Short mmCIF file of C-alpha atoms and ligand atoms in Angstrom, two decimals:
data_model
loop_
_atom_site.label_atom_id
_atom_site.label_comp_id
_atom_site.label_asym_id
_atom_site.label_seq_id
_atom_site.Cartn_x
_atom_site.Cartn_y
_atom_site.Cartn_z
CA MET A 3 -77.22 43.74 -22.48
CA VAL A 4 -75.52 40.63 -21.17
CA PRO A 5 -77.25 39.01 -18.19
CA MET A 6 -75.11 39.23 -15.03
CA ALA A 7 -74.56 35.50 -14.70
CA LEU A 8 -73.10 35.34 -18.13
CA ALA A 9 -71.19 38.54 -17.53
CA ALA A 10 -69.44 36.73 -14.70
CA VAL A 11 -68.12 34.00 -16.90
CA LEU A 12 -67.55 36.26 -19.85
CA TRP A 13 -65.55 38.79 -17.87
CA PHE A 14 -67.80 41.34 -19.53
CA GLY A 15 -66.56 40.29 -22.96
CA GLU A 16 -69.64 39.09 -24.83
CA THR A 17 -67.90 36.97 -27.44
CA MET A 18 -65.39 35.03 -25.42
CA ASN A 19 -67.52 32.30 -23.89
CA PRO A 20 -66.90 28.91 -25.54
CA VAL A 21 -69.64 27.22 -23.52
CA PRO A 22 -72.95 26.75 -25.36
CA LEU A 23 -75.78 28.99 -24.17
CA ARG A 24 -78.91 27.66 -22.51
CA ASN A 25 -81.26 25.49 -24.57
CA ASN A 26 -78.47 24.26 -26.76
CA LYS A 27 -78.91 20.58 -25.93
CA ALA A 28 -76.01 19.49 -28.12
CA ALA A 29 -73.61 19.71 -25.19
CA ALA A 30 -75.81 17.61 -22.95
CA ALA A 31 -76.11 14.84 -25.52
CA ASN A 32 -72.34 14.33 -25.68
CA VAL A 33 -70.22 12.52 -23.14
CA ARG A 34 -68.15 15.17 -21.35
CA SER A 35 -64.59 14.47 -20.26
CA VAL A 36 -63.81 15.68 -16.74
CA THR A 37 -60.75 16.14 -14.55
CA VAL A 38 -60.90 16.50 -10.77
CA LEU A 39 -57.99 18.33 -9.13
CA GLY A 40 -58.14 17.42 -5.44
CA ALA A 41 -60.21 14.28 -6.08
CA THR A 42 -59.34 12.77 -2.68
CA GLY A 43 -60.65 15.74 -0.68
CA SER A 44 -64.08 16.74 0.55
CA ILE A 45 -65.11 18.60 -2.65
CA GLY A 46 -63.44 15.84 -4.67
CA ASP A 47 -65.56 13.28 -2.84
CA SER A 48 -68.80 15.16 -3.60
CA THR A 49 -67.76 15.54 -7.25
CA MET A 50 -66.90 11.85 -7.63
CA ASP A 51 -70.25 10.97 -6.07
CA LEU A 52 -72.07 13.00 -8.73
CA LEU A 53 -69.97 11.44 -11.49
CA ARG A 54 -70.75 7.98 -10.10
CA GLY A 55 -74.44 8.74 -10.55
CA ALA A 56 -74.09 9.78 -14.21
CA ARG A 57 -71.53 7.39 -15.69
CA ASP A 58 -73.14 7.62 -19.14
CA ARG A 59 -72.65 11.41 -19.32
CA TYR A 60 -69.10 11.85 -18.01
CA ARG A 61 -65.75 10.20 -18.69
CA VAL A 62 -62.89 10.79 -16.26
CA GLU A 63 -59.70 12.11 -17.84
CA ALA A 64 -57.43 12.86 -14.86
CA LEU A 65 -57.58 12.73 -11.06
CA THR A 66 -55.16 14.22 -8.52
CA GLY A 67 -54.38 14.07 -4.81
CA ASN A 68 -51.61 15.20 -2.50
CA SER A 69 -50.46 12.20 -0.50
CA ASN A 70 -53.51 9.94 -0.25
CA VAL A 71 -52.15 7.47 -2.81
CA GLN A 72 -54.46 4.58 -1.99
CA GLY A 73 -57.59 6.74 -2.10
CA LEU A 74 -56.50 8.24 -5.43
CA ALA A 75 -55.67 4.84 -6.95
CA LYS A 76 -59.03 3.46 -5.86
CA LEU A 77 -60.86 6.30 -7.60
CA ALA A 78 -58.66 6.06 -10.72
CA ARG A 79 -59.45 2.36 -10.99
CA GLU A 80 -63.15 2.82 -10.33
CA PHE A 81 -63.52 5.52 -13.00
CA ASN A 82 -60.89 4.13 -15.36
CA ALA A 83 -59.11 7.50 -15.44
CA ARG A 84 -56.49 8.11 -18.11
CA PHE A 85 -54.07 9.88 -15.77
CA ALA A 86 -53.56 10.03 -11.98
CA ALA A 87 -51.12 12.28 -10.13
CA VAL A 88 -50.04 12.89 -6.54
CA ALA A 89 -48.39 16.14 -5.47
CA ASP A 90 -45.97 14.41 -3.11
CA PRO A 91 -43.01 13.51 -5.34
CA ALA A 92 -41.88 10.76 -2.96
CA ARG A 93 -45.06 8.74 -3.59
CA LEU A 94 -44.63 7.95 -7.30
CA SER A 95 -43.56 4.32 -6.92
CA GLU A 96 -46.41 3.67 -4.48
CA LEU A 97 -48.90 5.12 -6.97
CA ARG A 98 -47.38 3.09 -9.84
CA GLU A 99 -47.69 -0.06 -7.78
CA ALA A 100 -51.29 0.69 -6.82
CA LEU A 101 -52.20 1.18 -10.49
CA ALA A 102 -50.12 -1.71 -11.88
CA GLY A 103 -51.85 -3.57 -14.69
CA THR A 104 -54.53 -0.92 -15.25
CA GLY A 105 -52.85 1.01 -18.08
CA ILE A 106 -53.57 4.25 -16.16
CA GLU A 107 -50.67 6.66 -16.61
CA CYS A 108 -49.40 8.29 -13.45
CA GLY A 109 -47.14 11.07 -12.22
CA ALA A 110 -45.96 12.79 -9.05
CA GLY A 111 -44.90 16.27 -7.96
CA GLU A 112 -46.30 19.72 -8.69
CA SER A 113 -45.53 19.38 -12.41
CA ALA A 114 -47.65 16.20 -12.57
CA ILE A 115 -50.63 18.04 -11.01
CA ILE A 116 -50.21 20.77 -13.63
CA GLU A 117 -49.94 18.07 -16.33
CA ALA A 118 -53.21 16.57 -15.10
CA ALA A 119 -54.90 20.00 -15.41
CA ALA A 120 -53.48 20.39 -18.92
CA HIS A 121 -54.94 17.07 -20.08
CA PRO A 122 -57.72 17.68 -22.60
CA ALA A 123 -60.80 17.49 -20.37
CA ASP A 124 -63.85 19.63 -21.20
CA TRP A 125 -64.62 20.31 -17.53
CA VAL A 126 -62.20 20.65 -14.63
CA MET A 127 -63.03 20.76 -10.94
CA ALA A 128 -60.39 22.94 -9.21
CA ALA A 129 -60.55 21.65 -5.63
CA VAL A 130 -56.96 21.61 -4.40
CA SER A 131 -56.79 23.24 -0.98
CA GLY A 132 -54.90 26.55 -0.65
CA ALA A 133 -52.82 28.68 -3.02
CA ALA A 134 -51.06 25.45 -4.10
CA GLY A 135 -54.03 25.13 -6.47
CA LEU A 136 -53.17 28.27 -8.44
CA LYS A 137 -50.76 26.87 -11.03
CA PRO A 138 -52.88 23.78 -11.76
CA ALA A 139 -56.04 25.91 -12.07
CA LEU A 140 -54.22 28.26 -14.46
CA ALA A 141 -53.10 25.28 -16.57
CA ALA A 142 -56.78 24.39 -17.09
CA VAL A 143 -57.72 28.05 -17.64
CA ASP A 144 -54.96 28.56 -20.23
CA ARG A 145 -56.29 25.84 -22.50
CA GLY A 146 -59.76 27.42 -22.40
CA ALA A 147 -61.43 24.71 -20.32
CA THR A 148 -64.63 25.06 -18.33
CA VAL A 149 -63.33 25.32 -14.77
CA ALA A 150 -65.59 24.72 -11.79
CA LEU A 151 -63.79 26.76 -9.15
CA ALA A 152 -63.97 25.58 -5.54
CA ASN A 153 -60.42 26.61 -4.66
CA LYS A 154 -61.12 30.18 -3.52
CA GLU A 155 -57.57 30.72 -2.23
CA CYS A 156 -56.13 30.60 -5.74
CA LEU A 157 -58.47 33.38 -6.84
CA VAL A 158 -57.78 35.46 -3.72
CA CYS A 159 -54.05 34.94 -4.32
CA ALA A 160 -54.05 35.88 -8.02
CA GLY A 161 -57.02 38.27 -8.02
CA ASP A 162 -58.01 40.10 -11.16
CA PHE A 163 -55.16 38.49 -12.97
CA PHE A 164 -56.79 35.05 -12.78
CA MET A 165 -60.00 36.31 -14.37
CA GLU A 166 -58.14 38.29 -17.04
CA ARG A 167 -56.20 35.19 -18.00
CA ALA A 168 -59.45 33.19 -18.17
CA ALA A 169 -60.99 35.80 -20.46
CA LYS A 170 -57.92 35.81 -22.72
CA ALA A 171 -57.95 32.04 -23.07
CA GLY A 172 -61.74 31.90 -23.55
CA ALA A 173 -62.04 29.75 -20.42
CA CYS A 174 -65.33 29.59 -18.57
CA ILE A 175 -65.21 29.92 -14.77
CA LEU A 176 -68.17 28.38 -12.96
CA PRO A 177 -68.32 29.26 -9.26
CA SER A 178 -68.83 26.11 -7.18
CA ASP A 179 -68.39 27.64 -3.73
CA SER A 180 -72.01 27.46 -2.49
CA GLU A 181 -72.46 31.21 -1.92
CA HIS A 182 -70.93 32.19 -5.25
CA ASN A 183 -72.86 29.53 -7.06
CA ALA A 184 -76.00 31.00 -5.47
CA LEU A 185 -75.01 34.47 -6.70
CA PHE A 186 -74.23 33.06 -10.14
CA GLN A 187 -77.76 31.69 -10.33
CA ALA A 188 -79.44 34.79 -8.85
CA LEU A 189 -77.49 37.27 -10.98
CA ALA A 190 -79.20 35.85 -14.07
CA SER A 191 -82.31 37.78 -13.01
CA GLY A 192 -80.94 41.16 -13.99
CA ASN A 193 -78.27 43.22 -15.66
CA ARG A 194 -75.08 44.75 -14.28
CA ASP A 195 -76.49 48.27 -14.24
CA GLU A 196 -79.54 47.07 -12.26
CA LEU A 197 -77.48 45.46 -9.51
CA VAL A 198 -77.45 47.15 -6.08
CA ARG A 199 -75.56 44.57 -4.02
CA VAL A 200 -74.95 40.90 -3.46
CA ILE A 201 -75.35 39.22 -0.07
CA ILE A 202 -73.40 36.14 0.87
CA THR A 203 -74.60 34.21 3.88
CA ALA A 204 -72.46 32.72 6.66
CA SER A 205 -73.45 30.06 9.16
CA GLY A 206 -71.40 31.91 11.78
CA GLY A 207 -69.47 28.71 12.52
CA PRO A 208 -69.10 26.94 15.87
CA PHE A 209 -68.17 30.16 17.72
CA ARG A 210 -71.08 32.30 16.51
CA THR A 211 -72.40 32.90 20.03
CA TRP A 212 -69.07 32.72 21.90
CA ALA A 213 -67.48 35.63 23.79
CA ALA A 214 -64.23 36.99 22.30
CA SER A 215 -62.24 35.70 25.29
CA ASP A 216 -63.51 32.15 24.69
CA ILE A 217 -62.86 32.35 20.94
CA GLU A 218 -59.26 33.37 21.77
CA GLN A 219 -58.76 30.09 23.67
CA ALA A 220 -60.72 27.75 21.34
CA THR A 221 -59.10 24.35 20.77
CA LEU A 222 -58.52 22.59 17.45
CA ALA A 223 -61.25 20.04 18.23
CA GLN A 224 -63.73 22.88 18.92
CA ALA A 225 -62.75 24.71 15.73
CA LEU A 226 -63.24 21.53 13.68
CA LYS A 227 -66.86 21.08 14.83
CA HIS A 228 -68.75 22.92 12.12
CA PRO A 229 -72.49 23.08 12.85
CA ASN A 230 -73.74 22.54 9.27
CA TRP A 231 -71.08 21.61 6.72
CA SER A 232 -68.72 18.65 6.46
CA MET A 233 -65.53 19.97 4.81
CA GLY A 234 -61.74 19.69 4.70
CA GLN A 235 -59.71 20.75 7.75
CA LYS A 236 -58.41 24.09 6.48
CA ILE A 237 -61.77 25.50 5.34
CA THR A 238 -63.42 24.25 8.55
CA ILE A 239 -60.97 26.28 10.64
CA ASP A 240 -61.45 29.25 8.26
CA SER A 241 -65.20 28.95 8.88
CA ALA A 242 -64.70 29.04 12.64
CA SER A 243 -62.60 32.23 12.37
CA MET A 244 -64.88 33.61 9.61
CA MET A 245 -61.72 34.05 7.52
CA ASN A 246 -63.59 31.81 5.08
CA LYS A 247 -66.27 34.48 4.71
CA GLY A 248 -63.51 37.05 4.25
CA LEU A 249 -61.95 34.94 1.50
CA GLU A 250 -65.42 34.64 -0.03
CA VAL A 251 -65.99 38.41 -0.04
CA ILE A 252 -62.75 38.76 -2.01
CA GLU A 253 -63.69 35.79 -4.20
CA ALA A 254 -67.04 37.43 -5.04
CA ALA A 255 -65.32 40.73 -5.91
CA TYR A 256 -62.98 39.07 -8.39
CA LEU A 257 -65.46 36.58 -9.85
CA PHE A 258 -68.22 39.06 -10.55
CA SER A 259 -66.19 42.26 -10.81
CA LEU A 260 -67.84 43.87 -7.78
CA LYS A 261 -66.72 46.72 -5.53
CA PRO A 262 -66.32 45.99 -1.79
CA ASP A 263 -69.39 48.14 -1.03
CA GLU A 264 -71.49 45.96 -3.33
CA ILE A 265 -70.85 42.84 -1.20
CA ASP A 266 -72.61 42.25 2.13
CA VAL A 267 -72.29 39.35 4.55
CA LEU A 268 -75.31 38.11 6.50
CA VAL A 269 -75.11 35.52 9.26
CA HIS A 270 -77.74 32.82 8.67
CA PRO A 271 -77.17 29.90 11.05
CA GLN A 272 -79.31 27.37 9.14
CA SER A 273 -77.25 27.64 5.89
CA ILE A 274 -80.32 27.25 3.67
CA ILE A 275 -80.13 30.53 1.76
CA HIS A 276 -76.63 30.66 0.27
CA GLY A 277 -76.62 33.96 -1.58
CA MET A 278 -78.93 36.80 -2.62
CA VAL A 279 -78.85 39.61 -5.14
CA GLU A 280 -80.64 42.92 -4.66
CA PHE A 281 -81.67 44.77 -7.80
CA SER A 282 -82.62 48.41 -8.34
CA ASP A 283 -86.37 47.72 -8.14
CA ARG A 284 -85.68 46.32 -4.60
CA SER A 285 -86.33 42.75 -5.67
CA VAL A 286 -84.02 40.38 -3.82
CA VAL A 287 -83.39 37.09 -5.61
CA ALA A 288 -82.07 34.22 -3.51
CA GLN A 289 -80.91 30.65 -4.08
CA LEU A 290 -81.82 28.04 -1.46
CA GLY A 291 -80.80 24.45 -0.86
CA ALA A 292 -79.73 22.02 1.85
CA PRO A 293 -76.13 22.51 3.07
CA ASP A 294 -74.77 19.87 0.68
CA MET A 295 -71.91 20.77 -1.68
CA ARG A 296 -73.25 18.32 -4.25
CA ILE A 297 -75.93 20.92 -5.07
CA PRO A 298 -73.66 23.72 -6.32
CA ILE A 299 -71.26 21.19 -7.87
CA ALA A 300 -74.17 19.54 -9.73
CA HIS A 301 -75.13 22.98 -11.04
CA CYS A 302 -71.59 23.46 -12.40
CA LEU A 303 -71.46 19.92 -13.78
CA GLY A 304 -74.71 20.29 -15.67
CA TRP A 305 -74.34 23.93 -16.72
CA PRO A 306 -75.86 25.30 -18.91
CA ASP A 307 -78.43 22.55 -18.30
CA ARG A 308 -79.50 20.96 -15.01
CA ILE A 309 -78.71 17.39 -14.07
CA LYS A 310 -80.62 15.20 -11.63
CA GLY A 311 -79.02 15.65 -8.20
CA PRO A 312 -78.84 13.04 -5.43
CA SER A 313 -79.22 15.55 -2.56
CA ALA A 314 -82.18 15.66 -0.20
CA ARG A 315 -85.08 17.86 -1.28
CA LEU A 316 -85.51 21.04 0.72
CA ASP A 317 -88.32 20.75 3.28
CA LEU A 318 -88.82 24.28 4.61
CA ALA A 319 -91.87 23.30 6.70
CA LYS A 320 -89.67 20.82 8.55
CA ILE A 321 -86.89 23.40 9.02
CA GLY A 322 -89.51 25.83 10.30
CA GLN A 323 -87.44 28.96 10.78
CA LEU A 324 -84.74 30.80 8.90
CA THR A 325 -82.97 33.40 11.03
CA PHE A 326 -80.50 36.17 10.27
CA GLU A 327 -77.95 38.28 12.17
CA ALA A 328 -75.50 41.02 11.27
CA PRO A 329 -71.87 39.83 11.25
CA ASP A 330 -69.71 40.83 14.22
CA PHE A 331 -66.51 42.36 12.87
CA GLU A 332 -65.01 42.67 16.35
CA ARG A 333 -65.27 39.08 17.53
CA PHE A 334 -64.38 37.95 14.00
CA PRO A 335 -61.68 40.41 12.86
CA GLY A 336 -60.79 38.21 9.85
CA LEU A 337 -63.86 39.54 8.08
CA ARG A 338 -62.82 43.15 8.67
CA LEU A 339 -59.29 42.39 7.47
CA ALA A 340 -60.63 40.85 4.25
CA TYR A 341 -62.62 44.00 3.37
CA GLU A 342 -59.56 46.13 4.20
CA ALA A 343 -57.30 43.97 2.02
CA LEU A 344 -59.80 44.17 -0.84
CA ARG A 345 -59.98 47.98 -0.55
CA THR A 346 -56.18 48.22 -0.35
CA GLY A 347 -55.66 46.03 -3.44
CA ARG A 348 -52.18 45.86 -5.02
CA GLY A 349 -51.40 42.40 -3.72
CA ALA A 350 -52.96 42.88 -0.26
CA THR A 351 -55.44 40.03 -0.79
CA THR A 352 -52.53 37.77 -1.78
CA VAL A 353 -50.84 38.67 1.52
CA PHE A 354 -54.10 38.17 3.41
CA ASN A 355 -54.44 34.64 2.03
CA ALA A 356 -50.77 33.66 2.46
CA ALA A 357 -50.68 34.87 6.08
CA ASN A 358 -53.91 33.05 6.86
CA GLU A 359 -52.53 29.78 5.44
CA ILE A 360 -49.43 30.13 7.65
CA ALA A 361 -51.60 31.01 10.66
CA VAL A 362 -53.96 28.06 10.19
CA ALA A 363 -51.03 25.65 9.83
CA ALA A 364 -49.49 27.13 13.00
CA PHE A 365 -52.78 26.75 14.88
CA ILE A 366 -53.11 23.12 13.74
CA GLY A 367 -49.49 22.57 14.82
CA GLY A 368 -50.26 23.96 18.29
CA LYS A 369 -47.93 26.95 17.85
CA ILE A 370 -50.53 29.70 18.25
CA LYS A 371 -53.89 30.12 19.89
CA PHE A 372 -57.04 30.41 17.82
CA GLY A 373 -57.32 34.14 18.49
CA ALA A 374 -53.82 34.69 17.12
CA ILE A 375 -54.84 33.63 13.59
CA ALA A 376 -56.35 37.04 12.80
CA ARG A 377 -53.56 38.85 14.67
CA LEU A 378 -50.94 37.17 12.50
CA VAL A 379 -52.83 38.10 9.33
CA GLU A 380 -53.18 41.72 10.49
CA ALA A 381 -49.51 41.98 11.54
CA THR A 382 -48.36 40.51 8.22
CA ILE A 383 -50.45 42.95 6.16
CA GLU A 384 -49.26 45.90 8.30
CA THR A 385 -45.61 44.87 7.93
CA TRP A 386 -46.12 44.39 4.20
CA ILE A 387 -47.60 47.87 3.77
CA ARG A 388 -44.96 49.52 6.03
CA SER A 389 -42.22 47.95 3.90
CA SER A 390 -43.76 49.62 0.80
CA ASN A 391 -44.32 46.26 -0.84
CA LEU A 392 -47.76 47.03 -2.29
CA ALA A 393 -47.75 46.90 -6.08
CA PRO A 394 -50.31 45.85 -8.70
CA LEU A 395 -49.97 42.21 -9.74
CA ARG A 396 -49.38 41.82 -13.45
CA SER A 397 -48.78 38.09 -13.72
CA ALA A 398 -49.30 34.79 -11.98
CA ASP A 399 -45.57 34.68 -11.28
CA GLU A 400 -45.84 38.01 -9.46
CA ALA A 401 -48.77 36.67 -7.41
CA ILE A 402 -46.78 33.56 -6.54
CA ALA A 403 -43.74 35.67 -5.59
CA VAL A 404 -45.87 37.89 -3.33
CA ASP A 405 -47.46 34.76 -1.84
CA ASN A 406 -44.02 33.28 -1.06
CA ASN A 407 -42.63 36.51 0.39
CA ALA A 408 -45.73 37.09 2.50
CA ARG A 409 -45.45 33.55 3.88
CA ASN A 410 -41.89 34.36 4.96
CA VAL A 411 -43.01 37.61 6.61
CA ALA A 412 -45.86 35.77 8.39
CA ALA A 413 -43.49 33.01 9.54
CA SER A 414 -41.06 35.60 10.93
CA LEU A 415 -43.90 37.27 12.87
CA LEU A 416 -45.22 34.00 14.31
CA PRO A 417 -43.11 33.96 17.49
CA HIS A 418 -44.15 37.56 18.29
CA VAL A 419 -47.86 36.82 17.76
CA ALA A 420 -47.65 33.53 19.69
CA LEU A 421 -46.03 35.35 22.61
CA LYS A 422 -48.73 38.03 22.66
CA ALA A 423 -51.42 35.36 22.74
CA SER A 424 -50.05 33.35 25.65
P1 NDP B 527 -59.61 18.91 1.50
O1 NDP B 527 -58.49 19.19 2.42
O2 NDP B 527 -60.67 17.95 1.91
O3 NDP B 527 -59.01 18.37 0.09
C1 NDP B 527 -57.96 19.03 -0.56
C2 NDP B 527 -57.55 18.26 -1.80
O4 NDP B 527 -56.38 18.87 -2.35
C3 NDP B 527 -57.17 16.80 -1.52
O5 NDP B 527 -57.39 16.04 -2.67
C4 NDP B 527 -55.67 16.92 -1.22
O6 NDP B 527 -54.98 15.68 -1.41
C5 NDP B 527 -55.28 17.94 -2.27
N1 NDP B 527 -54.09 18.71 -1.94
C6 NDP B 527 -53.76 19.24 -0.73
N2 NDP B 527 -52.59 19.91 -0.83
C7 NDP B 527 -52.19 19.81 -2.10
C8 NDP B 527 -51.05 20.28 -2.82
N3 NDP B 527 -50.09 21.01 -2.23
N4 NDP B 527 -50.96 20.02 -4.14
C9 NDP B 527 -51.93 19.29 -4.77
N5 NDP B 527 -53.01 18.79 -4.15
C10 NDP B 527 -53.14 19.06 -2.82
O7 NDP B 527 -60.22 20.32 1.10
P2 NDP B 527 -61.71 20.66 0.60
O8 NDP B 527 -62.15 19.66 -0.41
O9 NDP B 527 -62.57 20.92 1.77
O10 NDP B 527 -61.48 22.07 -0.09
C11 NDP B 527 -60.85 22.19 -1.35
C12 NDP B 527 -61.01 23.62 -1.84
O11 NDP B 527 -62.38 23.88 -2.04
C13 NDP B 527 -60.52 24.67 -0.82
O12 NDP B 527 -59.96 25.74 -1.53
C14 NDP B 527 -61.78 25.12 -0.13
O13 NDP B 527 -61.71 26.43 0.36
C15 NDP B 527 -62.79 25.00 -1.26
N6 NDP B 527 -64.17 24.79 -0.80
C16 NDP B 527 -64.48 23.70 -0.06
C17 NDP B 527 -65.76 23.47 0.38
C18 NDP B 527 -66.14 22.24 1.14
O14 NDP B 527 -67.31 22.04 1.43
N7 NDP B 527 -65.24 21.36 1.46
C19 NDP B 527 -66.83 24.46 0.11
C20 NDP B 527 -66.41 25.55 -0.72
C21 NDP B 527 -65.12 25.71 -1.15
P3 NDP B 527 -54.88 14.57 -0.20
O15 NDP B 527 -56.26 14.06 0.02
O16 NDP B 527 -53.99 13.54 -0.74
O17 NDP B 527 -54.33 15.31 1.00
MG1 MG B 528 -68.61 28.84 0.80
#
């Protein structure tokens, strides 16, 4: 029987995993080449920090950003990357200028980000924000790389198809989202047929104790004040609406091939326990750590071994108390919608993600109130289903087409939702 953790990366196909199993120290002895997609972001920053601390073990192949040319060039110079790319096609000359005399190749536009992912690195961090990360992540998957997946939206967008393609290419997907990394570690304690459920924890975000009427009116500044984690803007807003937890429920289902009823969410304001797995003997195995993304990323970077991490050691006596609450599906309807989309299937999670991306951008742009984010997602999914658009996704192109169409539907519903909210 294959242990669950391996089953996750093997897609239940025992022979497909190209990554050496535990205790094979050959991999650790070699210098590993790494690429970081989204190097200028929050996850990128944590990843580069880990790489900085282990220069003898890792060599940087390619780095990418969206428009932060100077930040990207600084990293490319520091790590002597072979290739650097920005997604904004208008920034190529600026990037060239910033890297002049270094010999570092550079590119711009979506195709250059995909090219960066296709460069021959052993390990790729997929940390672009949003569904824009799907094609680059697939480019790494298709050449059978080890992909540390932070970019949950690309998995929610492409669903089963992403994992099938990884299995076909012999790619290894290592979950680096903290909750999924916790599950990945805990699942190693048992087999698939012994699993009862997984539990992913949620801090509850800045509005955990707020009344629904106050959440409705929350400002951007309030939504960006996460109590525990320092993250990029989009995921911070998703955490405030608990859409992030919804995305993570879907992410867990696809990563580990779980049914919706096998995934529970537990609010845990201290963010110390990240995920737990309950087995048939009623043992519950948990992973703990400070709320520092360098911990799960270090696990992915070292896997199948463990590297020395720079994060603070966990001092539970100092923390004193760990508390737990049931999630509130009424004040945080995004979580309910995620379960519904997962149960509906046939592209519904793609629509859920696309509509949420449009809603978050509209909220940031001051076009809708905070409470309208979930309403827009719900209205988009309802319209999608009413128009008989549900159909199983058979390819990445189909997922991208559904994503684009759903964005158009969401955009067309925006004025209606904004009006309702005012
Ligand atoms: P950030 O916004 O901080 O960084 C996003 C990165 O992607 C930046 O490098 C950005 O470039 C780049 N980028 C943005 N848009 C595009 C595009 N269209 N094409 C190519 N590159 C683009 O996000 P985070 O680091 O917080 O999150 C990244 C992913 O990881 C998300 O999917 C998130 O859900 C997930 N994640 C994040 C966690 C966290 O703690 N931050 C925790 C768990 C998961 P530029 O800097 O130039 O704008
Ligand atoms: Mg998470």
